[in-house]
Structures are given as C-alpha cells and as structure tokens.
C-alpha atoms as an extended CHARMM CRD file, in Angstrom:
* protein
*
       126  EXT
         1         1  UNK       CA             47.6850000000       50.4410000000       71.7780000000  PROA      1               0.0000000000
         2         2  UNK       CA             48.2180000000       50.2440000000       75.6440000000  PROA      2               0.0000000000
         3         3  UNK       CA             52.3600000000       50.0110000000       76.3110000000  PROA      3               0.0000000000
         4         4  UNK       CA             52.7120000000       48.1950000000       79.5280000000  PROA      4               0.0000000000
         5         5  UNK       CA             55.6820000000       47.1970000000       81.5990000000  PROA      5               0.0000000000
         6         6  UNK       CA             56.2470000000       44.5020000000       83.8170000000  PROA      6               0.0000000000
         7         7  UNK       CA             58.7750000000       44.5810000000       87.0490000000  PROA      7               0.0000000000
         8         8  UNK       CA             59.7410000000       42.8370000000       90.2880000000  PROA      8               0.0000000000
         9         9  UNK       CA             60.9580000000       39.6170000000       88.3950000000  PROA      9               0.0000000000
        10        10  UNK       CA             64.3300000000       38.2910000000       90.1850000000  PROA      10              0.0000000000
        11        11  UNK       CA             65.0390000000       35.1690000000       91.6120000000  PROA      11              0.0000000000
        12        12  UNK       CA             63.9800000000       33.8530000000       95.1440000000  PROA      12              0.0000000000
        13        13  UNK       CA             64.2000000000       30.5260000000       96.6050000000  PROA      13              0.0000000000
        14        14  UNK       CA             61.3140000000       28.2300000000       97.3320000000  PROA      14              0.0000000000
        15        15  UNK       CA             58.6120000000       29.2650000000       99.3150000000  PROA      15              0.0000000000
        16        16  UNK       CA             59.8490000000       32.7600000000       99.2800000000  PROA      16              0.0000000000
        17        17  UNK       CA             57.7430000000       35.2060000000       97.8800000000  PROA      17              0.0000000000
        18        18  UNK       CA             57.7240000000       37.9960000000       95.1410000000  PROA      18              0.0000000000
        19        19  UNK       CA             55.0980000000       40.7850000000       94.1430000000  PROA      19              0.0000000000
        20        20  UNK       CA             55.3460000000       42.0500000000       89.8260000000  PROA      20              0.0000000000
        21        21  UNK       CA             53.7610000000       45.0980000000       88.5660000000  PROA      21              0.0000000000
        22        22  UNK       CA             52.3090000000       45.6890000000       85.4460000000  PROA      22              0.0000000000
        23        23  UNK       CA             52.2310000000       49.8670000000       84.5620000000  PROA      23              0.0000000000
        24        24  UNK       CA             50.8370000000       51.7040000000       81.5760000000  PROA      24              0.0000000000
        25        25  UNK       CA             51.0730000000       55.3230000000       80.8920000000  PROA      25              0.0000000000
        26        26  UNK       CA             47.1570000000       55.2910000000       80.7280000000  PROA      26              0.0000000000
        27        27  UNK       CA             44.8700000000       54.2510000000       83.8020000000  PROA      27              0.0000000000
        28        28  UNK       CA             43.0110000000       50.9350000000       83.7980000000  PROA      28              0.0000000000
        29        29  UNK       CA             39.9110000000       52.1750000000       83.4730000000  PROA      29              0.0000000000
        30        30  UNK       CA             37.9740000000       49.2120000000       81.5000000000  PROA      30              0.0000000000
        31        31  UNK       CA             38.4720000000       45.9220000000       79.8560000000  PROA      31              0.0000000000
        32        32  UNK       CA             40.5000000000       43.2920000000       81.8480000000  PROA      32              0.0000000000
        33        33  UNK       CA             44.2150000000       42.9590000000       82.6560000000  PROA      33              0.0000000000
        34        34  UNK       CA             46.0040000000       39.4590000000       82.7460000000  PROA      34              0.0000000000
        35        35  UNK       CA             48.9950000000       37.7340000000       83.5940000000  PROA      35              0.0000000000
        36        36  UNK       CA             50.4410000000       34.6600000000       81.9180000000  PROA      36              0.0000000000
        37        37  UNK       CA             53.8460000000       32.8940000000       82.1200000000  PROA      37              0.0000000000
        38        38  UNK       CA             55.7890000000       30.7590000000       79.8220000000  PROA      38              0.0000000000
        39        39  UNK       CA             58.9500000000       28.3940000000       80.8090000000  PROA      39              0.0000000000
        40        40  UNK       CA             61.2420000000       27.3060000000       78.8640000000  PROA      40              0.0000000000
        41        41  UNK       CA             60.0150000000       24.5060000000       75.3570000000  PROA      41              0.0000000000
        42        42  UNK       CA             56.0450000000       25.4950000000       77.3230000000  PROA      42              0.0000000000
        43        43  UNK       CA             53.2590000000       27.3660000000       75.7530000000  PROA      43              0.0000000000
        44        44  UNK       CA             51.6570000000       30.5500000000       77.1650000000  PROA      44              0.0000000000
        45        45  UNK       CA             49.7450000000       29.8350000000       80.7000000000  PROA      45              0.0000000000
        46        46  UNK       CA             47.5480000000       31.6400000000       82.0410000000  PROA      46              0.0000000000
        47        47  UNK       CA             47.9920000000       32.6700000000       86.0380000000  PROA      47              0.0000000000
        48        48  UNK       CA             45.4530000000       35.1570000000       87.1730000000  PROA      48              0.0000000000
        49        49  UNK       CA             43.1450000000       38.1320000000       85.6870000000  PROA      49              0.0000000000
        50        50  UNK       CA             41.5130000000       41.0770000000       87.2440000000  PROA      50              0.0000000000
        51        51  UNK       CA             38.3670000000       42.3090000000       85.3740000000  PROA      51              0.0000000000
        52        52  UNK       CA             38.0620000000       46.1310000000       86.2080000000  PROA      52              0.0000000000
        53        53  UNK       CA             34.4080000000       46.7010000000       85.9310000000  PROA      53              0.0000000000
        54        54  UNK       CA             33.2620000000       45.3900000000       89.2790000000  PROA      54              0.0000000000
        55        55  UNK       CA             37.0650000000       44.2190000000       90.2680000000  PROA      55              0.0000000000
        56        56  UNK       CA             36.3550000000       40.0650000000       89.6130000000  PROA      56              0.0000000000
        57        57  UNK       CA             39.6710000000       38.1020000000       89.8130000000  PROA      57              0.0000000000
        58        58  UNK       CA             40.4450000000       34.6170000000       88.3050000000  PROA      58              0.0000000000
        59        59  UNK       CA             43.5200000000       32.5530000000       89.0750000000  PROA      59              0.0000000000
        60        60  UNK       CA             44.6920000000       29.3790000000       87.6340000000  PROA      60              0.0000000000
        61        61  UNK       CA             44.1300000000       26.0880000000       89.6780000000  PROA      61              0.0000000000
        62        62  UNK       CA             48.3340000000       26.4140000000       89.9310000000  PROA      62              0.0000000000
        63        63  UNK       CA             47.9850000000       29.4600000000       92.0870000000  PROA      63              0.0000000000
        64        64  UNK       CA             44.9820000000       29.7010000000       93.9330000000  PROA      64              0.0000000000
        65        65  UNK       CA             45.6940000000       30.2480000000       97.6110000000  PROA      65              0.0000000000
        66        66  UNK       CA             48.8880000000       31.2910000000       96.6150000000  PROA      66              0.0000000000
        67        67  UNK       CA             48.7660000000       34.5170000000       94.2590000000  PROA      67              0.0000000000
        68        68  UNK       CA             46.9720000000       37.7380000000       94.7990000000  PROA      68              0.0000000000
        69        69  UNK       CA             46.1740000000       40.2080000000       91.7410000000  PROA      69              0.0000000000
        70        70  UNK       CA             45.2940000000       43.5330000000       92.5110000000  PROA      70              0.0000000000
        71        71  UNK       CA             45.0810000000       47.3130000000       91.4210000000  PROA      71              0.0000000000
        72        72  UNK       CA             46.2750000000       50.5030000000       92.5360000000  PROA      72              0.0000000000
        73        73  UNK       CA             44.4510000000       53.1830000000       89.9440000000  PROA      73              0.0000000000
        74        74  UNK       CA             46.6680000000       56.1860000000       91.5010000000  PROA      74              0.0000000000
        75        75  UNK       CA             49.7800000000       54.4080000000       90.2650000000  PROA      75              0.0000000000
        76        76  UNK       CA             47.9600000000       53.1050000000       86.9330000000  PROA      76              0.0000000000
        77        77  UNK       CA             49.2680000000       49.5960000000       88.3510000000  PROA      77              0.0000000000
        78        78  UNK       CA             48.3170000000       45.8920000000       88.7820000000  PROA      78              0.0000000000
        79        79  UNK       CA             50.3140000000       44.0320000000       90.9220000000  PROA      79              0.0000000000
        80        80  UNK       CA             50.9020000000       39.8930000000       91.0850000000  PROA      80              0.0000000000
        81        81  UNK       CA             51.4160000000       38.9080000000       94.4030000000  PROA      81              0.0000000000
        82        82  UNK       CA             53.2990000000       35.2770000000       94.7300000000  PROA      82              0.0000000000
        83        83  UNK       CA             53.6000000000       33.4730000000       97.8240000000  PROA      83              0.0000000000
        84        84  UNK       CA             55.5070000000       30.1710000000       99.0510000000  PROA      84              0.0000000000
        85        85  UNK       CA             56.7960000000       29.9290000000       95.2190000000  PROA      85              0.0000000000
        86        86  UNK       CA             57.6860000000       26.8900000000       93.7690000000  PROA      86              0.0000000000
        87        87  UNK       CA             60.5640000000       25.9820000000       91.6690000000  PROA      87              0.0000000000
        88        88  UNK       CA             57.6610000000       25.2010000000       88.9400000000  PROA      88              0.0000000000
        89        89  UNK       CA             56.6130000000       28.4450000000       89.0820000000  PROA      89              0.0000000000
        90        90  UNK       CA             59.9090000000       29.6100000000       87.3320000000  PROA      90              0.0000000000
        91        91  UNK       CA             58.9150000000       31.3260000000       84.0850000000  PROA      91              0.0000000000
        92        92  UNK       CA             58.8870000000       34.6450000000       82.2920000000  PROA      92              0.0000000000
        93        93  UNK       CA             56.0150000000       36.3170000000       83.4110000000  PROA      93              0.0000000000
        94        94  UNK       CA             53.6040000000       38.4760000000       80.8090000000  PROA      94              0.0000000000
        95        95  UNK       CA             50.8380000000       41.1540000000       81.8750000000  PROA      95              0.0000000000
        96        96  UNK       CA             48.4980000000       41.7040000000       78.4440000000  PROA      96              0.0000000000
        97        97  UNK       CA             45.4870000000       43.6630000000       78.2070000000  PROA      97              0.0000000000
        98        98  UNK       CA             42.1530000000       43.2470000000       76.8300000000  PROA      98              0.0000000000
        99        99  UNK       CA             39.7570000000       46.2220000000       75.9290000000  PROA      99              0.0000000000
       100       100  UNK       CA             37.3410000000       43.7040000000       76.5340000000  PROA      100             0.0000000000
       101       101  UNK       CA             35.3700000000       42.8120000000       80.4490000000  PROA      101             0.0000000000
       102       102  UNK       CA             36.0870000000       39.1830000000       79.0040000000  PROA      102             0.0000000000
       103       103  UNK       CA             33.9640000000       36.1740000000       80.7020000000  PROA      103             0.0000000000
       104       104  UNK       CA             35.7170000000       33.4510000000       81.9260000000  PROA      104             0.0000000000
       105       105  UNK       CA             35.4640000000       30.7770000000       78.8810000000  PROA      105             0.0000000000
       106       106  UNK       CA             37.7760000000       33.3770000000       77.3270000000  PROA      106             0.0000000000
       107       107  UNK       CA             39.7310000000       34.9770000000       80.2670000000  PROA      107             0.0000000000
       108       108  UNK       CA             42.4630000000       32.1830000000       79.9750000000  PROA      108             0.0000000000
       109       109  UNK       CA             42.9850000000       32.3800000000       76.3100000000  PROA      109             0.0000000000
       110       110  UNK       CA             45.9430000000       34.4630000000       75.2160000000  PROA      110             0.0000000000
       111       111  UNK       CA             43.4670000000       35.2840000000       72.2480000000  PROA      111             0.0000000000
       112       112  UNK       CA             41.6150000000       38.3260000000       73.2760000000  PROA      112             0.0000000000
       113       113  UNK       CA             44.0580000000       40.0260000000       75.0390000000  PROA      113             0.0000000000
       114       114  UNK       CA             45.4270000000       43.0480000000       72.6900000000  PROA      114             0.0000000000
       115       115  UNK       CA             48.9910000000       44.1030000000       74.3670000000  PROA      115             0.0000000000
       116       116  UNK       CA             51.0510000000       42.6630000000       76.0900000000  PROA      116             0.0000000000
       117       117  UNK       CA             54.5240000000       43.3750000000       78.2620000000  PROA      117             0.0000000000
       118       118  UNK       CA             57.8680000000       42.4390000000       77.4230000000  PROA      118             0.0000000000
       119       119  UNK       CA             57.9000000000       39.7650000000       80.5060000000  PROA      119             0.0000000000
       120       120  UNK       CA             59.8280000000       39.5150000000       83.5000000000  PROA      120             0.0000000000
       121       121  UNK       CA             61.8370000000       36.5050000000       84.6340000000  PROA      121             0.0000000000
       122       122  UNK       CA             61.2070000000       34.8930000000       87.7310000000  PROA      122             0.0000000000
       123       123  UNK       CA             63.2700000000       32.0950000000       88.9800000000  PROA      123             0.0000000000
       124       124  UNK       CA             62.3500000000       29.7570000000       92.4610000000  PROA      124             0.0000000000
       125       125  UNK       CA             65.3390000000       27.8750000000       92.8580000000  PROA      125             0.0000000000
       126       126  UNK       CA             67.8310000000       26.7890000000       96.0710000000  PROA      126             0.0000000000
C-alpha cells in the first residue's frame, strides 16, 4: 500500500496563505490523489483532487478560486496550494490515494481512496 506524508500544516492568519505536500516513496504514476480535511465534531470533506492520467483537477465549491493542486513527478509530490485562508478553513488536512482514475460522482467520496496520510493541522486564526 502507498505510505504518504503530508507537510506544510502550521498556523497563519486570515487571508494568509499556505502550500501542503503530500510525498510517497513511489511516483504518482496512475490512479488519482486527493485531499480532504476534517475539523473538529465534522466529517471527512473533500477539498480538491488531481487525476494523473491527463492531469484533471477538481476542487470543492469551498475552494475554488482559492486552492491550487498540483504535481511535481521529480519530487514524487502533490502540493495544495491555499490562498486568502479563512478561519473556516481550519482543519486537519488528509492526502489519500486511489489506484483508481476515479470520475467525479466518486472523486469526493472518501470511499475509493485506498491510503491515506496521517494529516496535517492547519489553523487560520488572528
């Protein structure tokens, strides 16, 4: 099973910005990559997805205009890139990974994705 590991969690105040990566020993050759977050007494969300066969991205109504998922294959990374953050985006943040090039009725789930991180916190607050 793919072992991946989240970073660049931390806190920042609002409408300050913060990039996480997601890293596996393995590159990202096929399926599709997500990211999800979870506050505090909230289920799983789902913020953003990159499909790697033909690079499609999804985001969440909550962060379009505002996030930016993308790979770097030399590096075996895919990076979350959050801008003018809100204090409601405070949550631990999860990168999981299908084996699947899922279609978007089932990109949002948390149901087809096989691995997941061990989250990183992020906190927006003054």
């Amino acid at each position: 099973q793919v072992q991946l590991a989240e970073s660049g969690g931390g806190w920042v105040q609002p409408g300050g910005s913060l990039r996480l990566s997601c890293s596996a020993p393995e590159r990202f050759n096929s399926g599709t990559l997500g990211w999800f977050r979870q506050a505090p007494g909230k289920e799983r969300q789902f913020v953003a997805a990159i499909r790697f066969s033909g690079s499609s991205k999804f985001y969440s109504d909550s962060v379009k205009g505002r996030a930016t998922i993308s790979r770097d294959s030399a590096r075996n990374t895919v990076y979350l890139q959050m801008t003018t953050l809100k204090p409601e985006d405070t949550a631990v943040y999860y990168c999981a990974k299908s084996s699947l090039s899922l279609i978007l009725s089932s990109i949002t789930s948390t149901a087809p994705y096989e691995a997941w991180g061990q989250g990183t916190q992020v906190t927006v607050s003054s």
